XYZ file of C-alpha atoms in Angstrom:
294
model
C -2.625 4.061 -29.142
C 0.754 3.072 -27.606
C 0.752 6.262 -25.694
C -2.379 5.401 -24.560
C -1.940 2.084 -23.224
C 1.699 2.753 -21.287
C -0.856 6.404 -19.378
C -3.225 3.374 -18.810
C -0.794 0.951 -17.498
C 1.134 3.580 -16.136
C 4.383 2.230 -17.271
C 6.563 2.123 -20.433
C 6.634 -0.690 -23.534
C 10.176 -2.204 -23.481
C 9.521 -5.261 -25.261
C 6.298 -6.600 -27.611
C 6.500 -10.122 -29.147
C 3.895 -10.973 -31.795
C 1.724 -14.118 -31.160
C 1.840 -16.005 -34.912
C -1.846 -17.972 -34.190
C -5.341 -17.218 -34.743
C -6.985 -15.462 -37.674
C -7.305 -12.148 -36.278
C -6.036 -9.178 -39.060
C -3.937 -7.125 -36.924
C -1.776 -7.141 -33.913
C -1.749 -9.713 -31.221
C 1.037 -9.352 -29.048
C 2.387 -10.113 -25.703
C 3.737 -6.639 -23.925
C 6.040 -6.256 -21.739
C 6.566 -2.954 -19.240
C 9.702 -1.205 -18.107
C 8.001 -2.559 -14.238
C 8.183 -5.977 -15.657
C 4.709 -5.891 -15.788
C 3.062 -8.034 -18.705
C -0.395 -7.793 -20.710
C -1.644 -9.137 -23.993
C -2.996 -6.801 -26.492
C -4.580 -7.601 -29.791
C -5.062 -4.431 -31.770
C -7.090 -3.393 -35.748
C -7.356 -0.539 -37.813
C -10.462 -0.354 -39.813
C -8.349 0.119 -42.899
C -6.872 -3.417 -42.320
C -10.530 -5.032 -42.124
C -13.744 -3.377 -41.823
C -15.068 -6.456 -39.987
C -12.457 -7.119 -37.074
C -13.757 -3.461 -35.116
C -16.970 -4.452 -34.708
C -15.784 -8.205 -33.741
C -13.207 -6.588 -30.790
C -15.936 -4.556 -29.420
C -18.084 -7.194 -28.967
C -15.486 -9.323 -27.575
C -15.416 -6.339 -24.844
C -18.653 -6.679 -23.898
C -18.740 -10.153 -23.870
C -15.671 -10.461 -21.493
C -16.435 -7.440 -19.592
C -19.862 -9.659 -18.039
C -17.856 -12.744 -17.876
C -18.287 -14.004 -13.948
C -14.964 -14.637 -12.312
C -14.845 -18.324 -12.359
C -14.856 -18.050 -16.539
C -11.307 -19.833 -17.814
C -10.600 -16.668 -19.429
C -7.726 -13.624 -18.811
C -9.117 -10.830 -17.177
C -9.812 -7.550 -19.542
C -7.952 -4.790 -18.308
C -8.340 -1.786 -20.661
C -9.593 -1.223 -24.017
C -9.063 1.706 -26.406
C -11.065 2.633 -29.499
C -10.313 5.915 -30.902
C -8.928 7.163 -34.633
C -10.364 3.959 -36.427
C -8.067 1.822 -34.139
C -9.547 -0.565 -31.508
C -7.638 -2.833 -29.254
C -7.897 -5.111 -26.557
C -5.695 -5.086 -23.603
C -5.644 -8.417 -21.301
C -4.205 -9.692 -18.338
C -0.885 -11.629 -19.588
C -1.417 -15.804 -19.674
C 2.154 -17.718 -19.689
C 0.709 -20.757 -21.546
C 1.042 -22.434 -24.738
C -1.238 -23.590 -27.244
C -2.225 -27.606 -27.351
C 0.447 -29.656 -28.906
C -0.327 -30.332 -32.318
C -0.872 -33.751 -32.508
C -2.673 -33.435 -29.599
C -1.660 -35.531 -26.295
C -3.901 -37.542 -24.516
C -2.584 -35.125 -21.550
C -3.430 -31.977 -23.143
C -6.871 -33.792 -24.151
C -7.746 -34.590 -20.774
C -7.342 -31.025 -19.272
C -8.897 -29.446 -22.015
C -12.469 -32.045 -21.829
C -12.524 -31.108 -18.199
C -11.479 -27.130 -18.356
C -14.704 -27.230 -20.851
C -17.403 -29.271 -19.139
C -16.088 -26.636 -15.875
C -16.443 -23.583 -18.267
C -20.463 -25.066 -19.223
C -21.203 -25.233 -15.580
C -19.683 -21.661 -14.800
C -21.636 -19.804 -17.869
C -25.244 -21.757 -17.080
C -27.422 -19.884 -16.817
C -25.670 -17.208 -19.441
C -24.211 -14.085 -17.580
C -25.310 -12.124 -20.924
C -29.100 -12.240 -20.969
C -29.428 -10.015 -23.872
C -26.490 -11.857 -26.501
C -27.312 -13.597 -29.922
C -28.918 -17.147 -29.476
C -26.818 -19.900 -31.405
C -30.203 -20.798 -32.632
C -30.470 -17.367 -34.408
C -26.974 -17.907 -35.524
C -27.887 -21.195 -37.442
C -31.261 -19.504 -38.809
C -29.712 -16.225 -40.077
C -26.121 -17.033 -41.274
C -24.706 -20.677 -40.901
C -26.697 -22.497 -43.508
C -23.915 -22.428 -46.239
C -25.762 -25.819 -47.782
C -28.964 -24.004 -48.289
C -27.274 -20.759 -49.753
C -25.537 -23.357 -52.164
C -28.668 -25.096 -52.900
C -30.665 -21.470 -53.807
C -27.277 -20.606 -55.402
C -27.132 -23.323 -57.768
C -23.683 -24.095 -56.802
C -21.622 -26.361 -58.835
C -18.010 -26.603 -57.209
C -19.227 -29.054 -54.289
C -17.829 -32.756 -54.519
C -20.075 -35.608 -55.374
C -21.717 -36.690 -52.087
C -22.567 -33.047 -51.148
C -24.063 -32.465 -54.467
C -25.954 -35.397 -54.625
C -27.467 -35.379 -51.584
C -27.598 -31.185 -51.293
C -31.453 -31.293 -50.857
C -30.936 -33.920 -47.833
C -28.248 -31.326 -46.403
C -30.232 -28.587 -47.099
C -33.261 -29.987 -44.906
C -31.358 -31.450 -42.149
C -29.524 -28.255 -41.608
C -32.404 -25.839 -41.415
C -33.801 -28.263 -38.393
C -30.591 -27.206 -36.171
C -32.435 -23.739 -34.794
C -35.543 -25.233 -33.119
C -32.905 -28.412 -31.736
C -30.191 -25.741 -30.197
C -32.114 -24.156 -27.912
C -30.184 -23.718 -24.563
C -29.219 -21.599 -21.157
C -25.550 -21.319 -21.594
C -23.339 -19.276 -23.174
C -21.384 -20.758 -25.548
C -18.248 -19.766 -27.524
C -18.795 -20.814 -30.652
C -15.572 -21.128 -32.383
C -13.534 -23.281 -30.193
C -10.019 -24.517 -31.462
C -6.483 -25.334 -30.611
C -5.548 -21.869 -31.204
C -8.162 -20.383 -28.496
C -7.132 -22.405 -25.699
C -3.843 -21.458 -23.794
C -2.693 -24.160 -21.171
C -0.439 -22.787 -18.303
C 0.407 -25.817 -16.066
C -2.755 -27.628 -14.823
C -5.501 -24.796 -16.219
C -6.663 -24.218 -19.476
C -7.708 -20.611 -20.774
C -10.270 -20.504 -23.026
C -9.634 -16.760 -25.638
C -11.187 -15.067 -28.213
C -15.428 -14.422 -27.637
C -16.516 -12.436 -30.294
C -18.875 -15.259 -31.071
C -20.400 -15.829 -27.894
C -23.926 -16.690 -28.022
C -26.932 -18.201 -25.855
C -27.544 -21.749 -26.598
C -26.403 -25.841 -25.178
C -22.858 -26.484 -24.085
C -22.439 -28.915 -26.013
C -22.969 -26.888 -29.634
C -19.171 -25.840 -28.693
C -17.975 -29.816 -28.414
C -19.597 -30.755 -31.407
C -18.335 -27.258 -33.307
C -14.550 -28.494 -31.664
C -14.895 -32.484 -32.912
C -13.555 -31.604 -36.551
C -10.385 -29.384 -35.762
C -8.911 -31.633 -32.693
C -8.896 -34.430 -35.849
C -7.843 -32.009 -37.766
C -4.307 -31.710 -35.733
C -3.910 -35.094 -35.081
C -6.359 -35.766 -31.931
C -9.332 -38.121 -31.882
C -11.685 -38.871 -34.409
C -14.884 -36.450 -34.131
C -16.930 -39.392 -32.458
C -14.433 -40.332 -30.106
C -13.667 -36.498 -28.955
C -17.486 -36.151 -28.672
C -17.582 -38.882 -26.371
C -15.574 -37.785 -23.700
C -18.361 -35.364 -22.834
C -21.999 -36.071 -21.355
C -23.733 -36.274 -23.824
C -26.398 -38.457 -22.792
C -30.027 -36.936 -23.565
C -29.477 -35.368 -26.353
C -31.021 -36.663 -29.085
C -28.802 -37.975 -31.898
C -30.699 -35.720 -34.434
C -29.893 -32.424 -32.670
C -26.008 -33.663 -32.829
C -26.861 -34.431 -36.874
C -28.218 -30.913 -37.512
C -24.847 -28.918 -35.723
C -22.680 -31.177 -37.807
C -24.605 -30.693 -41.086
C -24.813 -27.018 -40.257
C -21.276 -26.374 -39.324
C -20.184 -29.134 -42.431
C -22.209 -26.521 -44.610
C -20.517 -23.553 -42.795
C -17.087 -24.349 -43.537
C -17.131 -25.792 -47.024
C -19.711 -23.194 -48.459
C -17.445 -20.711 -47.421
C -14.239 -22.137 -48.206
C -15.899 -21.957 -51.826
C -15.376 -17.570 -51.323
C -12.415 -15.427 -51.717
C -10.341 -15.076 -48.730
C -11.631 -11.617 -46.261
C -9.105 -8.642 -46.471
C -6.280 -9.696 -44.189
C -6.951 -12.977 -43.513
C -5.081 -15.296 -46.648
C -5.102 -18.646 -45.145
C -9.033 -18.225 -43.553
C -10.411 -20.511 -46.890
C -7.597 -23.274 -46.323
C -8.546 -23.633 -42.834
C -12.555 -23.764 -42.808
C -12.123 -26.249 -46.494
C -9.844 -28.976 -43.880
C -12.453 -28.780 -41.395
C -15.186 -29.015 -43.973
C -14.022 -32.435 -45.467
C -13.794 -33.445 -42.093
C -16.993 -32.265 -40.642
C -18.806 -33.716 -44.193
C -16.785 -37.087 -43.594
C -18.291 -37.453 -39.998
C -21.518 -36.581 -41.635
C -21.915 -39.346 -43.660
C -20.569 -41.736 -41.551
C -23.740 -40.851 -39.141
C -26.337 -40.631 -41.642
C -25.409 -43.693 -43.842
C -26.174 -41.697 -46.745
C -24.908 -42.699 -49.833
């Protein structure tokens, strides 16, 4: 593979520094070329995770139609031979947001995404996965746990399961939307280098409303010290859509992460459970705070 990429790039690897962020099982790493050249490539083996392939060609694709007004490094090669698959991009010299978050860092990020919604609407994928679809076939941890009889959620989930249940399976026929959307925005995703944001990792693109990614964001900015989920939300137009579509995402994505954080961790990725259980308590927390229920 690495003889592959320096015949590609004509030029040799003098130097590869691994990037410690993200989830992804296998190598992510910024390269640099005995030109002085630099690229970022992330990198899997099936044997590491039969999951992560499949996820890194689709990310291909998905960047590949991407127009060139997207906030996102430019895909420059891609190699996917011998069980291995990587990923080579144009190199970004940015940073992550500061964790806690700065009002700053808040400010170009709100903007770099309402820019991003205007740049993929209408979607430049017509044929991608719906978000709708998404939340019909796979996101709807609460009603898994509800056929699943499951007994490990805390009290207010439990005891008001059915209500979760219900209010989640609403969220396909309320997402229904023209853009494409990234669907698992985070700190981690987003690179800032000076004044512009970068917005990384698409796997999980799909057709739907701009602002599924906000609400899907809310929980992990308060997560790392930003904005409460309602404030965060605020900061985009939001006007028009109807409080009950906002309810569904939330319930759906509350469900998501805390349903799942219930599972063992996927080959390769210890910390995954950790990660989607914080942003579950705060997802279910903003939950009932909208819906009042006891």
């Amino acid at each position: 593979m690495r003889a592959a990429l320096e015949h590609r790039l004509g030029s040799r690897v003098v130097e590869s520094i691994t990037q410690p962020t993200g989830f992804s099982p296998g190598l992510a790493a910024r390269i640099r070329l005995e030109d002085d050249r630099r690229v970022f490539i992330k990198a899997v083996a099936e044997a590491v995770n039969p999951d992560t392939p499949s996820l890194h060609r689709r990310e291909a694709r998905i960047v590949a139609a991407l127009p060139a007004s997207a906030p996102v490094p430019r895909l420059m090669w891609t190699y996917d031979e011998g069980g291995w698959i990587a990923l080579c991009f144009e190199d970004v010299h940015g940073r992550h947001p500061h964790e806690p978050w700065t009002e700053q860092d808040l400010v170009l990020v709100v903007e770099a995404l309402r820019e991003m919604a205007r740049a993929l609407t209408p979607s430049p994928l017509t044929s991608a996965e719906t978000a709708a679809e998404a939340f019909a076939d796979h996101i709807n941890g609460w009603a898994r746990a509800r056929q699943q009889g499951e007994r490990r959620l805390d009290d207010w989930c439990a005891r008001n399961l059915d209500r979760l249940a219900e209010l989640e399976a609403e969220a396909p026929a309320l997402t229904a939307g023209r853009s494409l959307v990234h669907f698992d925005l985070r700190a981690d995703n987003l690179l800032l280098a000076g004044d512009r944001v970068y917005v990384v990792d698409w796997p999980w693109a799909r057709i739907g409303p701009a602002w599924v990614d906000w609400v899907a964001m809310a929980p992990s900015v308060a997560m790392q010290g930003g904005p409460d989920p309602e404030s965060f939300l605020a900061r985009f137009e939001i006007q028009g859509i109807s409080r009950r579509a906002i309810d569904a995402v939330i319930c759906t994505l509350a469900g998501y992460f805390a349903v799942r954080a219930l599972e063992p961790p996927p080959p390769g990725l210890p910390t995954l459970r950790a990660f989607q259980e914080a942003q579950g308590r705060v997802a279910i927390a903003w939950l009932r705070k909208r819906t009042g229920w006891g």
